[in-house]
Amino acid sequence: MDTKILPITSENIKLCADAIKNGELVAFPTETVYGLGANALDETAASKIYAAKGRPSDNPLIVHVASINGVSAVVEKIPPLALKLAAAFMPGPLTLVMKKKPCVPSAVTGGLDTVAVRIPKSSAALSLIKASGVPICAPSANLSGRPSPTTARHVYNDLYGKIPYILDGGSCKIGIESTVLDLTSDKPRILRPGGLPPEKLREVAGELETAKEDGVALCPGMKYKHYAPKAEVLFSAYYDSMSQSICDWYDKLSQSGKKPVIMCLSGNAEKYGDRATLKVGKTYDDYAHNLFADLRLADDRCYNVVIAEGVEDGGIGSSLINRLIKSSGGRII
Ligand code: TXA
Ligand code: MG
């Protein structure tokens, strides 16, 4: 199959919406990362997503809708807190897990009786959903285990030959995935930190629990290998002492014949002297925006170890720490 990268035009939105209606897969931009979409009410179409990504079938998909009416179409009963959260944060990088309606096939929910729903902010995504006339289930549009795609080119590199269309909306604004919040337990519970920082959620939702990753798969996707480039990733978690330990690791790796690179904020680069760096930008928001793209860039430039700077916890920093721990496979220095 040929894979076409299409600019966002009304003709291309229609072409892709027709493909979704016909049970095909379409990759599309959102404000977080690119999604690999299919008609969420069509079991066969949803199953194609798992095959294209090489995704385990017990890892459920997020259903993307364009409005709160779209949420009602797939959720049994919208709890009052969901309405409050929707008013504050939707469209945006927040996904809510609620009891599903029977019309949502189990291929979408990994056999669970709940469904994860979000209203993306990207206008291309909203146009595609509206033109399709159906909810669109979509995981991130990467091969399973790889860093999530934040440009159409990343999607192409992973899924070339496996999907007909990629809508190209440029680089995703936020760069890491949505925050997943479970509303089916007694207290709302963050299953995956993401683009919406927990502090902002607490302002509206009050007290929140954070799911512990103790082997019980609350958010089934979190148990799998994630966000991994070909290079090995080392995560420098100890924020205060990190520049010295990063230099020591870099030198040790270089001496043993490896080709390491330090992923750092541009303001910290001078601490590393003439060692190779990949600068992720000035702020933590820049770091989030560039993290996945730069992990892929490290592979393109043939580095075989990425030493990633840690960040302070809180705000988008807590989501960044989560992604860095995952992409390093827990190799913390
Ligand atoms: O920003 C995002 O969320 C992107 C864009 C494309 O919307 N999507 C995304 O999808 O990150 P994915 O499949 O890569 O991650 C979805 C996460 C997985 O960890 C999955 O296990 C969890 O959401 N999830 C989905 N449905 C769930 C459910 N019913 N209960 C608990 N967790 C669920
Ligand atoms: Mg993903």
XYZ file of C-alpha atoms and ligand atoms in Angstrom:
367
model
C 0.000 0.000 0.000
C 1.219 3.482 -0.845
C 1.137 5.971 2.038
C 0.318 9.576 1.149
C 1.136 12.604 3.288
C -1.638 15.136 2.678
C -1.740 18.847 3.557
C -4.798 20.024 5.494
C -7.318 21.169 2.887
C -11.081 20.697 2.832
C -10.708 18.174 -0.040
C -8.188 16.129 1.930
C -10.307 16.230 5.093
C -13.193 14.850 3.012
C -10.970 12.184 1.420
C -9.782 11.066 4.868
C -13.269 11.247 6.409
C -14.527 8.970 3.603
C -11.652 6.580 4.284
C -12.609 6.472 7.986
C -16.263 5.821 7.055
C -15.064 2.995 4.765
C -13.212 1.279 7.583
C -9.698 2.487 6.631
C -7.010 3.976 8.900
C -5.974 7.651 8.780
C -3.196 9.292 10.795
C -4.033 12.828 11.879
C -2.517 15.603 13.978
C -3.739 16.559 17.435
C -2.328 19.168 19.813
C -0.600 16.384 21.789
C 0.787 13.823 19.304
C -0.365 12.317 15.987
C -3.129 9.737 16.278
C -3.829 6.664 14.138
C -7.578 6.827 13.646
C -10.379 4.445 12.721
C -14.174 4.441 13.065
C -14.622 3.708 16.781
C -17.959 1.975 16.182
C -16.497 -0.491 13.657
C -14.816 -3.484 15.290
C -12.989 -4.566 12.116
C -11.627 -1.067 11.480
C -10.445 -0.725 15.088
C -8.689 -4.111 14.859
C -6.621 -2.824 11.918
C -5.006 -0.302 14.284
C -3.542 -3.074 16.448
C -2.151 -4.848 13.386
C -0.580 -1.679 11.893
C 1.084 -0.666 15.168
C 1.974 -4.134 16.421
C 0.006 -3.185 19.543
C -1.042 -5.750 22.184
C -4.803 -6.270 21.903
C -5.473 -5.716 25.622
C -4.301 -2.091 25.384
C -7.437 0.018 24.830
C -7.734 3.011 22.509
C -8.833 6.585 23.195
C -12.061 7.602 21.462
C -11.892 11.099 19.956
C -15.096 13.126 19.619
C -15.842 16.715 18.632
C -18.265 17.811 21.364
C -19.909 16.839 24.612
C -22.734 15.312 22.526
C -20.091 13.088 21.002
C -19.082 12.032 24.521
C -22.739 11.146 25.321
C -22.834 8.914 22.243
C -20.197 6.533 23.667
C -20.552 6.938 27.451
C -23.351 5.330 29.497
C -23.884 8.297 31.812
C -21.657 11.373 32.014
C -20.884 12.007 35.709
C -21.297 15.628 36.942
C -17.519 15.941 37.485
C -16.937 15.065 33.826
C -19.176 17.953 32.784
C -17.237 20.323 35.046
C -13.914 19.083 33.668
C -15.191 19.257 30.107
C -16.265 22.879 30.611
C -12.795 23.756 31.932
C -10.460 21.678 29.768
C -12.174 20.361 26.638
C -11.204 20.612 23.867
C -7.714 19.944 25.209
C -5.160 17.387 26.423
C -7.462 15.590 28.874
C -8.874 12.066 28.442
C -11.653 10.843 30.754
C -12.338 7.169 31.471
C -16.043 6.447 32.057
C -18.512 3.537 31.716
C -18.998 2.721 28.040
C -22.181 2.321 26.016
C -22.729 -1.102 24.372
C -22.185 0.449 20.909
C -18.424 0.739 21.636
C -16.880 -2.555 20.510
C -14.570 -4.433 22.827
C -11.744 -4.187 20.256
C -11.667 -0.482 21.170
C -11.720 -0.925 24.937
C -9.495 -3.991 25.206
C -12.455 -5.889 26.639
C -13.040 -3.359 29.473
C -16.509 -2.003 30.284
C -15.064 1.521 30.339
C -14.058 3.848 27.517
C -11.451 6.623 27.400
C -12.745 9.750 25.622
C -11.211 13.032 24.632
C -12.037 16.126 22.563
C -8.824 17.197 20.818
C -8.125 20.889 20.356
C -6.448 20.677 16.943
C -8.776 22.108 14.288
C -7.674 19.472 11.757
C -8.640 16.700 14.177
C -12.001 18.316 14.936
C -12.727 18.797 11.218
C -11.891 15.157 10.508
C -14.160 13.890 13.295
C -17.032 16.127 12.202
C -16.656 15.224 8.509
C -16.511 11.490 9.355
C -19.706 11.702 11.390
C -18.416 8.972 13.728
C -16.245 8.909 16.853
C -12.619 8.138 15.938
C -10.584 5.760 18.079
C -6.892 6.533 17.920
C -3.760 5.584 19.770
C -0.559 7.486 19.081
C 0.459 6.828 15.458
C 3.831 5.189 16.168
C 4.928 1.570 15.964
C 4.257 0.079 19.383
C 7.147 0.825 21.773
C 8.620 3.709 19.739
C 8.537 7.401 20.724
C 5.151 8.954 19.927
C 5.074 10.875 16.630
C 4.887 14.665 16.711
C 5.255 15.254 12.949
C 3.754 13.629 9.860
C 7.269 12.473 8.904
C 7.596 10.489 12.173
C 4.318 8.712 11.343
C 5.510 8.035 7.801
C 8.801 6.565 9.027
C 6.960 4.148 11.353
C 3.860 3.243 9.333
C 4.869 3.607 5.674
C 3.096 0.972 3.556
C 0.643 0.096 6.343
C -1.843 3.002 6.112
C -3.200 4.974 3.132
C -3.212 8.563 4.469
C -1.415 10.862 6.879
C -2.902 14.347 7.353
C 0.011 16.735 7.846
C -0.751 19.460 10.406
C 2.897 20.298 11.132
C 4.518 19.799 14.503
C 2.189 19.069 17.467
C 1.972 21.985 19.897
C 2.272 20.102 23.209
C 4.352 17.097 22.123
C 3.390 14.603 24.842
C 0.105 12.745 25.142
C -3.033 13.700 27.023
C -3.517 13.244 30.759
C -5.725 10.182 31.367
C -8.134 10.545 34.315
C -10.277 7.663 35.563
C -13.726 8.748 36.735
C -14.994 5.241 37.500
C -13.352 4.856 40.915
C -14.424 6.537 44.214
C -11.953 9.349 43.780
C -10.826 10.608 40.363
C -7.499 8.999 39.598
C -4.729 10.009 37.222
C -3.815 6.903 35.211
C -1.305 8.659 32.971
C 0.172 12.132 33.553
C 0.244 14.174 30.352
C -0.296 17.491 28.637
C -2.664 18.826 31.308
C -0.647 19.282 34.547
C -2.134 17.748 37.753
C -2.206 21.143 39.529
C -4.628 22.501 36.928
C -6.812 19.407 37.195
C -6.928 19.731 40.990
C -8.209 23.294 40.721
C -11.399 21.884 39.201
C -11.537 18.258 40.383
C -10.285 18.746 43.964
C -8.338 15.886 45.480
C -6.969 13.344 43.008
C -5.352 9.978 43.335
C -2.426 8.968 41.214
C -2.348 5.379 40.028
C 0.701 3.525 41.292
C 2.497 1.457 38.734
C 2.833 -1.634 40.872
C 2.161 -4.189 38.181
C -1.625 -3.860 38.350
C -2.509 -2.552 34.930
C -5.027 0.211 35.640
C -4.145 2.005 32.445
C -3.223 -1.102 30.486
C -0.904 0.722 28.103
C 1.462 1.821 30.839
C 2.806 -1.673 31.488
C 4.426 -2.025 28.063
C 7.808 -0.849 26.788
C 7.382 2.745 25.703
C 8.832 5.739 23.920
C 12.086 3.916 23.145
C 14.418 5.048 20.382
C 17.045 2.599 19.063
C 19.641 4.301 21.268
C 19.793 3.355 24.930
C 18.344 6.118 27.134
C 19.781 6.980 30.558
C 17.704 9.324 32.687
C 19.464 11.626 35.111
C 16.806 11.856 37.788
C 18.733 13.509 40.621
C 18.123 17.062 39.664
C 20.555 18.842 42.016
C 23.682 16.841 41.240
C 22.906 16.001 37.647
C 25.433 17.934 35.562
C 28.449 16.282 37.252
C 27.017 12.797 37.029
C 26.000 13.349 33.388
C 29.569 14.419 32.508
C 31.008 11.376 34.319
C 28.672 8.974 32.499
C 29.293 10.655 29.156
C 33.085 10.357 29.532
C 32.887 6.739 30.697
C 30.650 5.804 27.749
C 32.858 7.638 25.225
C 35.953 5.886 26.549
C 34.261 2.528 26.103
C 33.627 3.303 22.419
C 29.988 4.427 22.635
C 28.612 7.531 20.959
C 26.606 9.323 23.659
C 24.677 12.590 23.453
C 23.279 14.733 26.259
C 19.654 15.872 25.914
C 19.459 19.149 27.798
C 17.840 22.547 28.178
C 19.705 25.115 26.097
C 20.502 27.141 29.241
C 22.414 24.147 30.687
C 24.437 23.246 27.570
C 27.570 25.149 28.608
C 27.898 22.946 31.733
C 28.743 20.051 29.406
C 31.711 21.748 27.720
C 32.390 20.343 24.259
C 30.461 17.109 24.811
C 27.713 16.425 22.197
C 24.317 17.838 23.140
C 20.788 17.865 21.746
C 19.143 21.043 23.002
C 15.439 20.635 23.717
C 14.747 24.366 24.114
C 14.587 26.883 26.934
C 11.640 25.746 29.049
C 10.006 22.552 30.302
C 7.212 23.167 27.782
C 9.879 23.192 25.040
C 11.336 19.973 26.500
C 7.885 18.335 26.279
C 7.386 19.694 22.774
C 10.751 18.343 21.537
C 11.332 15.211 23.644
C 9.988 12.571 21.261
C 11.277 14.330 18.150
C 14.762 14.573 19.656
C 14.810 10.918 20.716
C 14.172 10.085 17.055
C 16.771 12.656 15.960
C 19.378 10.963 18.181
C 18.848 7.759 16.157
C 19.042 9.651 12.859
C 22.388 11.092 13.960
C 23.638 7.630 14.982
C 24.098 8.327 18.686
C 23.739 5.079 20.587
C 23.222 6.434 24.114
C 21.023 9.407 25.046
C 21.675 10.842 28.505
C 18.529 12.833 29.288
C 18.536 15.653 31.824
C 15.978 15.378 34.593
C 13.541 18.145 35.467
C 11.961 19.374 38.686
C 8.697 17.681 39.622
C 5.441 19.634 39.244
C 3.488 21.039 36.319
C 4.452 19.626 32.947
C 7.675 18.477 34.702
C 5.838 15.523 36.311
C 4.633 14.301 32.915
C 8.118 14.718 31.472
C 9.595 12.652 34.301
C 7.051 9.910 33.571
C 7.999 9.816 29.876
C 11.737 9.915 30.612
C 11.510 7.037 33.092
C 9.534 5.007 30.536
C 11.797 5.732 27.589
C 14.860 4.889 29.653
C 13.246 1.598 30.684
C 14.032 2.659 34.272
C 17.793 3.134 33.640
C 18.235 6.006 36.080
C 21.651 7.518 36.800
O -2.830 12.553 23.508
C -3.225 11.395 23.417
O -3.827 10.818 24.356
C -2.955 10.647 22.095
C -3.701 11.373 20.969
C -3.590 10.656 19.665
O -5.008 11.584 21.354
N -3.361 9.269 22.192
C -2.686 8.360 22.924
O -3.180 7.087 22.824
O -1.734 8.635 23.609
P -2.403 5.788 23.336
O -3.171 4.633 22.862
O -0.998 5.849 22.905
O -2.559 5.861 24.879
C -3.830 5.684 25.483
C -3.671 5.310 26.915
C -3.099 3.911 27.057
O -2.153 3.894 28.123
C -4.334 3.087 27.409
O -4.021 1.952 28.176
C -5.188 4.086 28.175
O -4.979 5.313 27.516
N -6.622 3.740 28.111
C -7.420 3.733 27.034
N -8.655 3.297 27.354
C -8.641 3.041 28.685
C -9.611 2.560 29.607
N -10.840 2.240 29.246
N -9.222 2.406 30.909
C -7.967 2.725 31.286
N -7.008 3.185 30.453
C -7.338 3.329 29.167
Mg 0.962 5.614 22.649
